[in-house]
mmCIF file of C-alpha atoms in Angstrom:
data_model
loop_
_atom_site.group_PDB
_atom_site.id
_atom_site.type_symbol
_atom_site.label_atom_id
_atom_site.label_comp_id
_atom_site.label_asym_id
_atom_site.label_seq_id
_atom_site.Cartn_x
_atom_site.Cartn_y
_atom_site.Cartn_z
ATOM 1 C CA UNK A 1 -35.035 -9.469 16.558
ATOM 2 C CA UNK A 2 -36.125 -11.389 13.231
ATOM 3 C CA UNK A 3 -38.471 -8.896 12.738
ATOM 4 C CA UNK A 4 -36.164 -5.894 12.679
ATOM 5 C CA UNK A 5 -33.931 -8.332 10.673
ATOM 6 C CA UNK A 6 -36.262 -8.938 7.676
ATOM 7 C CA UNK A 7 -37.242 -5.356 8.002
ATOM 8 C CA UNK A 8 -33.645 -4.431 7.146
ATOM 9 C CA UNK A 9 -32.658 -6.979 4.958
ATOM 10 C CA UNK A 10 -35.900 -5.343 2.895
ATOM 11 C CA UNK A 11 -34.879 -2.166 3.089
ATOM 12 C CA UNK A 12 -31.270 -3.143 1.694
ATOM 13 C CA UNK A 13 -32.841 -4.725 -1.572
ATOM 14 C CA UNK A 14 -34.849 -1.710 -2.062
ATOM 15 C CA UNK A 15 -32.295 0.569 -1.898
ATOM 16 C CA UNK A 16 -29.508 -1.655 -4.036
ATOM 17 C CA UNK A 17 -32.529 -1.803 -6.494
ATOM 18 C CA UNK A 18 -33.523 2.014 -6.072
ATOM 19 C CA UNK A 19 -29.544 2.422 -6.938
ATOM 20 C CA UNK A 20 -29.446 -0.012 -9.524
ATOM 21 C CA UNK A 21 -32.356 1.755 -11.830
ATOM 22 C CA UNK A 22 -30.614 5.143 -10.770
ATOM 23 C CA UNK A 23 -28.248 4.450 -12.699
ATOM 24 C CA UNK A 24 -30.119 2.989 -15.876
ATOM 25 C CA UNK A 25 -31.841 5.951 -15.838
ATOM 26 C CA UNK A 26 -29.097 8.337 -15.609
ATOM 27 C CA UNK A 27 -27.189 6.324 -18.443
ATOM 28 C CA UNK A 28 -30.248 6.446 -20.598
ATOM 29 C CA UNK A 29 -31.024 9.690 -20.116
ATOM 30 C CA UNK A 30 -30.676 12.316 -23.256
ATOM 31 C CA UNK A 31 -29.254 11.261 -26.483
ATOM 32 C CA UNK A 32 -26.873 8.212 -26.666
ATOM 33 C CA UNK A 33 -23.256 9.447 -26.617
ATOM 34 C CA UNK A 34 -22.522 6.606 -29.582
ATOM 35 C CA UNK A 35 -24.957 4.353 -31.382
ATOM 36 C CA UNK A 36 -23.113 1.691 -33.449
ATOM 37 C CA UNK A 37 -24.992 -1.027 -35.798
ATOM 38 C CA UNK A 38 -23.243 -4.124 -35.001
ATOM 39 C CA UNK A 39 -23.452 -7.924 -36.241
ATOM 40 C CA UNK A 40 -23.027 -11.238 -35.207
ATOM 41 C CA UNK A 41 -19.555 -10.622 -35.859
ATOM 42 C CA UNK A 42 -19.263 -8.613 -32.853
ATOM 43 C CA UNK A 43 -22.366 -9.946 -30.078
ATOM 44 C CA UNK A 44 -22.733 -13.769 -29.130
ATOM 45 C CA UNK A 45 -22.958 -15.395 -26.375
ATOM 46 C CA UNK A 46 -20.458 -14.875 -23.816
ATOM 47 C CA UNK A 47 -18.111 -18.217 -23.492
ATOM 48 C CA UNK A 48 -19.284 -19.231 -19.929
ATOM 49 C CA UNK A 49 -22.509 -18.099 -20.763
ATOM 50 C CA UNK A 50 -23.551 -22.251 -20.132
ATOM 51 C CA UNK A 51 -22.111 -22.682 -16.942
ATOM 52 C CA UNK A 52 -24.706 -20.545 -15.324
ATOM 53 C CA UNK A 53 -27.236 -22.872 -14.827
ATOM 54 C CA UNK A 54 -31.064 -21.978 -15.413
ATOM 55 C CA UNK A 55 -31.319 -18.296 -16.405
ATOM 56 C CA UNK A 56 -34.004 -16.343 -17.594
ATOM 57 C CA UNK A 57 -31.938 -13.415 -18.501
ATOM 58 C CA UNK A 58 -30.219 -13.126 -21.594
ATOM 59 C CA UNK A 59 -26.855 -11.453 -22.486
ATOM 60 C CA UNK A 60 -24.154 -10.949 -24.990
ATOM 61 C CA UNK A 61 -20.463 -10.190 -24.886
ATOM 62 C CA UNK A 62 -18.991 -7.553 -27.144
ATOM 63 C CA UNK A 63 -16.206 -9.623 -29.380
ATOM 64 C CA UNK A 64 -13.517 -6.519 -30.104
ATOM 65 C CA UNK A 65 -9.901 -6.584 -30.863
ATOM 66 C CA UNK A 66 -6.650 -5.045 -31.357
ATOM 67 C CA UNK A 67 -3.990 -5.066 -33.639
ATOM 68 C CA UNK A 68 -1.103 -6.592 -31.806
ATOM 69 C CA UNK A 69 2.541 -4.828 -31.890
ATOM 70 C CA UNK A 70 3.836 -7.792 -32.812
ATOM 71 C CA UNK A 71 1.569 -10.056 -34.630
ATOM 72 C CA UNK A 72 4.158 -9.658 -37.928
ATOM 73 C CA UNK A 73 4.881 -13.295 -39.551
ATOM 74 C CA UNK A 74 3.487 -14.873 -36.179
ATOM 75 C CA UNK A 75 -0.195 -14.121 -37.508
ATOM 76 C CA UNK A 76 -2.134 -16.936 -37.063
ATOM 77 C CA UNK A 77 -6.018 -17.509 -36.912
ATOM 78 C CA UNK A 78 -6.663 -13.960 -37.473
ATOM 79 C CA UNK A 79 -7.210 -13.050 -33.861
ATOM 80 C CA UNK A 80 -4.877 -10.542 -32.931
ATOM 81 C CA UNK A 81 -6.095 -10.347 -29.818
ATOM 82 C CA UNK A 82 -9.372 -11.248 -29.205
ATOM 83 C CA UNK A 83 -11.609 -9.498 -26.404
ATOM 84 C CA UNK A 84 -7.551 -8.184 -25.034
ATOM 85 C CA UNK A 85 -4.277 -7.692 -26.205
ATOM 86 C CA UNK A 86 -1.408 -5.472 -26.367
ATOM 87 C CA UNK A 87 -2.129 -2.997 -29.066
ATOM 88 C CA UNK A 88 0.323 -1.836 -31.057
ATOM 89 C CA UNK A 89 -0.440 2.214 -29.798
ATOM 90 C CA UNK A 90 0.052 1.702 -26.680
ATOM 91 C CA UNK A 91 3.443 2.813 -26.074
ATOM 92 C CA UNK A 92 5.172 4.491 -23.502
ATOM 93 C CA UNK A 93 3.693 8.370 -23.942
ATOM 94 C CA UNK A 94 0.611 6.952 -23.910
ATOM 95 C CA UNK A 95 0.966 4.480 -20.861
ATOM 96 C CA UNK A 96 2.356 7.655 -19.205
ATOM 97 C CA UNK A 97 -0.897 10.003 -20.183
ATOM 98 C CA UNK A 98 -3.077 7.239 -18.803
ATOM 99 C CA UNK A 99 -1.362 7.674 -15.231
ATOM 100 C CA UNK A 100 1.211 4.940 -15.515
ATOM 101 C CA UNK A 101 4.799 5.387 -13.616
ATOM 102 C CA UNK A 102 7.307 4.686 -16.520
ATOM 103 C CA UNK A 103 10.253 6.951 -15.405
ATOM 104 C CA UNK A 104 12.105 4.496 -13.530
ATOM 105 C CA UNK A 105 11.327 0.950 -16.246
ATOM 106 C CA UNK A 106 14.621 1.775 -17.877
ATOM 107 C CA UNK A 107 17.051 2.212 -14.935
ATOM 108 C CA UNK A 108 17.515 -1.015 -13.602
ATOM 109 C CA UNK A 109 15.657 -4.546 -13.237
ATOM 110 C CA UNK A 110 14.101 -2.872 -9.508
ATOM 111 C CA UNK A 111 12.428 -0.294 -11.554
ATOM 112 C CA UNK A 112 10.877 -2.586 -14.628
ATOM 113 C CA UNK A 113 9.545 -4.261 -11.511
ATOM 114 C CA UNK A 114 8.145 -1.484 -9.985
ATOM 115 C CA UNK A 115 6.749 -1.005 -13.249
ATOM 116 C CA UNK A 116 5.106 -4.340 -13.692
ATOM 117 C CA UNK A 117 3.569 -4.396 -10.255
ATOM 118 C CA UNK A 118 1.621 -0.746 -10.869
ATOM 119 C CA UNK A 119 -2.650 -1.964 -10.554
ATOM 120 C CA UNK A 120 -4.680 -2.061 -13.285
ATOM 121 C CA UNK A 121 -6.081 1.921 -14.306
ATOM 122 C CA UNK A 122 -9.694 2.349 -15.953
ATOM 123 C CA UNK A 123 -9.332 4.456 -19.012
ATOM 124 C CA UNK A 124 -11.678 5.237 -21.584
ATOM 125 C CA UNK A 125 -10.874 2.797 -24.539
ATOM 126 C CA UNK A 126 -12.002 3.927 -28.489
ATOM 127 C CA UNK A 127 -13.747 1.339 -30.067
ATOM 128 C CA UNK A 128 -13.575 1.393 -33.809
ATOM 129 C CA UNK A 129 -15.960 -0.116 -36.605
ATOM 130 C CA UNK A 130 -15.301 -1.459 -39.518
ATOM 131 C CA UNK A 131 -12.180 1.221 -40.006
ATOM 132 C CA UNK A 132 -8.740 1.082 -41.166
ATOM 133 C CA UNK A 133 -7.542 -1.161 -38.048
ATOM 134 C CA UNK A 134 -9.826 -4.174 -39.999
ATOM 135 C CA UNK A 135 -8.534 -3.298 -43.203
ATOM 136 C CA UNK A 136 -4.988 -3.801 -41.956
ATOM 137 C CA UNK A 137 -6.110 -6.764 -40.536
ATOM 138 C CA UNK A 138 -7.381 -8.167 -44.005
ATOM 139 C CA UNK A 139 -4.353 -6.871 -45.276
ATOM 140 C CA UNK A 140 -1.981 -8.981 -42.514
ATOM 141 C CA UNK A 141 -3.836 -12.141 -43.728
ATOM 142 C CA UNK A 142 -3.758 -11.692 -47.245
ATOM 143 C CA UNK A 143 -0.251 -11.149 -46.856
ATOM 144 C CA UNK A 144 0.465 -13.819 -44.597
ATOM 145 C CA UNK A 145 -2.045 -16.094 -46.938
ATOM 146 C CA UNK A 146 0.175 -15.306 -50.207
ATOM 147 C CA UNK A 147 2.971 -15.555 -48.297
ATOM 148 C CA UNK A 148 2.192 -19.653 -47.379
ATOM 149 C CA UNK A 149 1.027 -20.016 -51.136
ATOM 150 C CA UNK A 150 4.447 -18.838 -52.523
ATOM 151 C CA UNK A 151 6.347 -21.407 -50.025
ATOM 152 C CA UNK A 152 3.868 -24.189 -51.231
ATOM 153 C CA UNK A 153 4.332 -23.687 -54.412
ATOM 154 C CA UNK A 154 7.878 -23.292 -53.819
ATOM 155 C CA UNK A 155 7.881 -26.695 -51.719
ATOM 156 C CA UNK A 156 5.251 -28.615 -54.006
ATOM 157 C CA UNK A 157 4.507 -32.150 -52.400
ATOM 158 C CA UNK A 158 5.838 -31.267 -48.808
ATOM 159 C CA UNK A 159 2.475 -31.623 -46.789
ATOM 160 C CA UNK A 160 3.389 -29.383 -43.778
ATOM 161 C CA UNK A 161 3.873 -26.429 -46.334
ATOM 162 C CA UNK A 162 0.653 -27.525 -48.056
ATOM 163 C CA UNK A 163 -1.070 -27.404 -44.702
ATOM 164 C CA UNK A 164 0.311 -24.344 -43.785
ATOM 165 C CA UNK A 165 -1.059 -22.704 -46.993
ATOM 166 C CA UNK A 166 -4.864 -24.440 -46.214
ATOM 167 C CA UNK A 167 -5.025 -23.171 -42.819
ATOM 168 C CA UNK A 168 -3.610 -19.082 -43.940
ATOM 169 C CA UNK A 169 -6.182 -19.017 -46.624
ATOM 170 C CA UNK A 170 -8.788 -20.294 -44.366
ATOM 171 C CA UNK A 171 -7.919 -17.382 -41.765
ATOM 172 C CA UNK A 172 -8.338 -15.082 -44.365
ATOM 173 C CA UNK A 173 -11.808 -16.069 -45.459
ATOM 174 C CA UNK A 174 -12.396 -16.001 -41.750
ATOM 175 C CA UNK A 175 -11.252 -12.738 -41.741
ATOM 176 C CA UNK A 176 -13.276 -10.985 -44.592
ATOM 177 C CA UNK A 177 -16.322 -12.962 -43.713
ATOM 178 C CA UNK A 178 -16.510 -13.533 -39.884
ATOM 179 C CA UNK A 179 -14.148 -12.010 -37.843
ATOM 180 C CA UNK A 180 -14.928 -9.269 -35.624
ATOM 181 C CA UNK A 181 -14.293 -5.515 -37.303
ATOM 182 C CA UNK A 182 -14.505 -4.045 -33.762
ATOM 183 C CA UNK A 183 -11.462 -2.888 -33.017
ATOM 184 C CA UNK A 184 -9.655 -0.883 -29.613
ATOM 185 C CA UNK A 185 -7.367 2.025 -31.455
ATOM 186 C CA UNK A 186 -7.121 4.616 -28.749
ATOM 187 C CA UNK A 187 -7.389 5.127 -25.112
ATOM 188 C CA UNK A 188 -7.538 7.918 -23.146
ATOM 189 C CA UNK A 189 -8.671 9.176 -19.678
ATOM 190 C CA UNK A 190 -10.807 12.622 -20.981
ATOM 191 C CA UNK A 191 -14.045 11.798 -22.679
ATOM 192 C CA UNK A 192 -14.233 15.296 -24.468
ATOM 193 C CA UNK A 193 -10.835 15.239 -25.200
ATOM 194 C CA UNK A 194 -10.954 11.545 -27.140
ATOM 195 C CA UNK A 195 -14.685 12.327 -28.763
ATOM 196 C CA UNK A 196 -13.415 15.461 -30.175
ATOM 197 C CA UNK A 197 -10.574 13.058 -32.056
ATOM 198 C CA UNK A 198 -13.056 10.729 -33.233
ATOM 199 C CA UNK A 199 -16.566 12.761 -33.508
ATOM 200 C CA UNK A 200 -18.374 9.757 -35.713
ATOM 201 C CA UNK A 201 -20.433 8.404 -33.160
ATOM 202 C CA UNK A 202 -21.960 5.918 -35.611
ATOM 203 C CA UNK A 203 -18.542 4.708 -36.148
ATOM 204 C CA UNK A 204 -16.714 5.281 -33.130
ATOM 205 C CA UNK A 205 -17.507 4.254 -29.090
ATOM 206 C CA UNK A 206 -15.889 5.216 -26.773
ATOM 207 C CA UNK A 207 -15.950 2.574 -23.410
ATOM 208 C CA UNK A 208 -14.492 1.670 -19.991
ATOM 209 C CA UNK A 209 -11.856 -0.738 -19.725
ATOM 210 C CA UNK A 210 -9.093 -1.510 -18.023
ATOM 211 C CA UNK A 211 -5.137 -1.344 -18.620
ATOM 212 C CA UNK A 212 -2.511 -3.104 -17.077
ATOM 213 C CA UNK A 213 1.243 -2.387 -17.514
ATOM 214 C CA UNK A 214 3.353 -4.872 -19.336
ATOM 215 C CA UNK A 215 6.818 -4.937 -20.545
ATOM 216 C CA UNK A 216 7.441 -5.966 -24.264
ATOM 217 C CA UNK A 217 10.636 -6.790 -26.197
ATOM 218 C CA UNK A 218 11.596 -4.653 -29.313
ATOM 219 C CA UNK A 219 14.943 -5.178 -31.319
ATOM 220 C CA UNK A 220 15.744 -6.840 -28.029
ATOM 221 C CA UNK A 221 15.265 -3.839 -26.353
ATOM 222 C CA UNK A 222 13.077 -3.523 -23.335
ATOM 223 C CA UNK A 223 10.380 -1.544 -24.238
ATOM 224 C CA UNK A 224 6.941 0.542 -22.226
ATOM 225 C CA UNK A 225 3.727 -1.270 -23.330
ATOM 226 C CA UNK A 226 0.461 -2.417 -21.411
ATOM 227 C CA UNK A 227 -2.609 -4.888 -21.800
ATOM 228 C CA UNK A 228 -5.844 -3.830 -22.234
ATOM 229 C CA UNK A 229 -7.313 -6.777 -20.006
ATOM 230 C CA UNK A 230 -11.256 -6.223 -20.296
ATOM 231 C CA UNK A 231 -13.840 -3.960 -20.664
ATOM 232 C CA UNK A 232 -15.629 -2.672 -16.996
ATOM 233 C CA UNK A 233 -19.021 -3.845 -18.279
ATOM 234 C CA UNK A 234 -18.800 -7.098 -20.192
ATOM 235 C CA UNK A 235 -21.883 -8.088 -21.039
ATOM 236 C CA UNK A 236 -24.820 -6.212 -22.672
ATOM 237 C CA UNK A 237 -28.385 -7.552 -21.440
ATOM 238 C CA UNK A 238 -31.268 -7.998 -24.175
ATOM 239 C CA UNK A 239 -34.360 -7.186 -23.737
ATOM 240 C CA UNK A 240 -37.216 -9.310 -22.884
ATOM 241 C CA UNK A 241 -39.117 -7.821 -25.869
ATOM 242 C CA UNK A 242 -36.271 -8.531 -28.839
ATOM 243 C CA UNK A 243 -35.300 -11.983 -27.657
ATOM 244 C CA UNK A 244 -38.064 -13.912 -29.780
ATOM 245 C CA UNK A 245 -36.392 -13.453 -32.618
ATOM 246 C CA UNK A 246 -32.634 -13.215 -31.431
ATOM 247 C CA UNK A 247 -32.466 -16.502 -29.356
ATOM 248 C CA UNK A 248 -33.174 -18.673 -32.959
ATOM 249 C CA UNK A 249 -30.499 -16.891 -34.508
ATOM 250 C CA UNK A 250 -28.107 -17.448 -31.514
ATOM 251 C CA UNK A 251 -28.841 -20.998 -31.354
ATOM 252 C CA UNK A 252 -28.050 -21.312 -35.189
ATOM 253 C CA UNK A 253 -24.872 -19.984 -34.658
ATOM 254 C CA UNK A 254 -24.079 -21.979 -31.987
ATOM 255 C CA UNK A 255 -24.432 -25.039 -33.707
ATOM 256 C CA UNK A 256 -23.072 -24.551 -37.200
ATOM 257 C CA UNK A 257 -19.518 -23.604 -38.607
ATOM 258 C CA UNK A 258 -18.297 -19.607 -37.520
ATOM 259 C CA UNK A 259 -19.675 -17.446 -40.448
ATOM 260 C CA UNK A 260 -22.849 -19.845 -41.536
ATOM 261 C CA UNK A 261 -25.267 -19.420 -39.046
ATOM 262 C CA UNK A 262 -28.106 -16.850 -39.377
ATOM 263 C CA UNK A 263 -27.137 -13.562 -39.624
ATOM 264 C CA UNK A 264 -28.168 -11.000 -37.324
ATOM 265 C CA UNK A 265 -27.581 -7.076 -36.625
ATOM 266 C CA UNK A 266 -27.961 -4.699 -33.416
ATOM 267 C CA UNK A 267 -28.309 -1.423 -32.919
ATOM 268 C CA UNK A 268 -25.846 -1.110 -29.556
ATOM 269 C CA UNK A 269 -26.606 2.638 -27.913
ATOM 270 C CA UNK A 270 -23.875 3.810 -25.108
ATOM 271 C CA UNK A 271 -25.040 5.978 -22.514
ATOM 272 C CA UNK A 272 -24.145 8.704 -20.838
ATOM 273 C CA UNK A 273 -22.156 6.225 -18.227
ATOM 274 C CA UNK A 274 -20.514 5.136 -20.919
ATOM 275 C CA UNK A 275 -22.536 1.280 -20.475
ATOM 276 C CA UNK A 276 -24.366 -0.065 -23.695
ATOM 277 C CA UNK A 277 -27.847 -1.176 -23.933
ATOM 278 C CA UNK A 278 -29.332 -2.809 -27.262
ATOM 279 C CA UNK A 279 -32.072 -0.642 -28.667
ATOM 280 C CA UNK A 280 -33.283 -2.682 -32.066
ATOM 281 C CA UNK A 281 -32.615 -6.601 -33.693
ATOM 282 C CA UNK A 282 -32.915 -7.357 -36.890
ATOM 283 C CA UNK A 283 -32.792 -10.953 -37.793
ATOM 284 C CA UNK A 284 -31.893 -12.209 -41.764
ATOM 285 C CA UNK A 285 -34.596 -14.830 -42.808
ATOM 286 C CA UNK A 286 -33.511 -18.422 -41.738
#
């Protein structure tokens, strides 16, 4: 009857809810297993965050990277793969400890294929902060920078060279101003295990994400790599009560070149899920 309908559909929204704050709590619960102090370098809006429509809600995406295997001479815009990529660590051993079938990828073409069509795994993914995978980074685009001066010089009057050198020294103020330093360096599938490895849980969290195989080329050699595609919780909600002064700084940003708008820092806290929450903003003087 509609009666025992509405009564049900009710009592479904109740319990999805009762389930839903379950699991807040249980995240929240005890001491954060990582509490990071991040920037607008690493939170904004996520990129579809307009085609949503009317929302009261407000949420950012964590902006994180990886050194790719082979970014080399190719560097270009200082991305390195942005919110993805296929880090240079992840090699075969370690595609192998995440659960990944490699024995048969070097047989024949059949087994690279069997390879390739293995699902996606969740593994724990180690986020680091401002660490030695940024400073190599920097280091990639000063080289690369110096490297387009030299052939500028070297070329003087050729435009295309001159252009070249513009846009390498632009990625590398990019890159010490603006650019994420959040980078994935590690991934593993034991928490205890990958916490004990990195125990600075100011500068290192630790996060759910997901890996898919991939096959590279190396010396044209086949060689065992994956993807890390995305991370299992994408966005991080902010508060109702530290949006005031966030959404100004937001919309600054927004609107004005990357590194120029208002500058802004979070305190991100991981739970014991392993899902982030924002605890604090703090929001530089317009």
């Amino acid at each position: 009857s509609p009666r025992t309908t509405l009564l049900a559909g009710a009592a479904l929204i109740l319990l999805v809810n009762a389930v839903a704050l379950g699991g807040v709590y249980l995240n929240r619960s005890g001491e954060p297993e990582s509490r990071l102090r991040l920037s607008e370098r690493e939170l904004g809006r996520p990129w579809d965050w307009r085609r949503g429509g009317e929302n009261s809600g407000l949420a950012l995406s964590l902006t994180w990277r990886v050194n790719e295997a082979d970014a080399g001479e190719h560097y270009a815009g200082g991305s390195f793969g942005y919110s993805g990529g296929t880090p240079e660590w992840l090699d075969e051993p370690r595609m192998r400890a995440l659960g990944f079938d490699t024995a048969p990828v070097a047989e024949n073409h059949q087994g690279r294929r069997r390879f390739e069509r293995q699902q996606r795994r969740e593994v724990l993914l180690v986020m680091e902060l401002a660490g030695p995978a940024w400073q190599r980074a920097q280091e990639r685009a000063r080289a690369n920078a110096a490297r387009h001066d030299a052939a500028a010089l070297a070329n003087a009057g050729n435009k295309e060279f001159a252009d070249k050198a513009k846009r390498a020294r632009e990625q590398l103020k990019a890159e010490e101003e603006s650019n994420s330093r959040l980078f994935a360096i590690d991934a593993g599938l034991d928490l205890a295990a990958l916490r004990a490895k990195y125990p600075d849980r100011a500068r290192f969290m630790i996060l759910k994400a997901h890996v898919r195989p991939r096959l590279g080329s190396r010396e044209r050699k086949t060689v065992v790599t994956g993807y890390v595609s995305e991370l299992s919780v994408p966005t991080v909600n902010v508060p109702h009560a530290l949006r005031p002064g966030l959404e100004p700084a937001l919309r600054d940003t927004a609107r004005t070149p990357v590194g120029t708008g208002r500058r802004f820092e979070a305190t991100l806290a991981v739970g014991q899920r392993l899902e982030p929450w924002i605890e604090a903003v703090a929001v530089a003087p317009g």
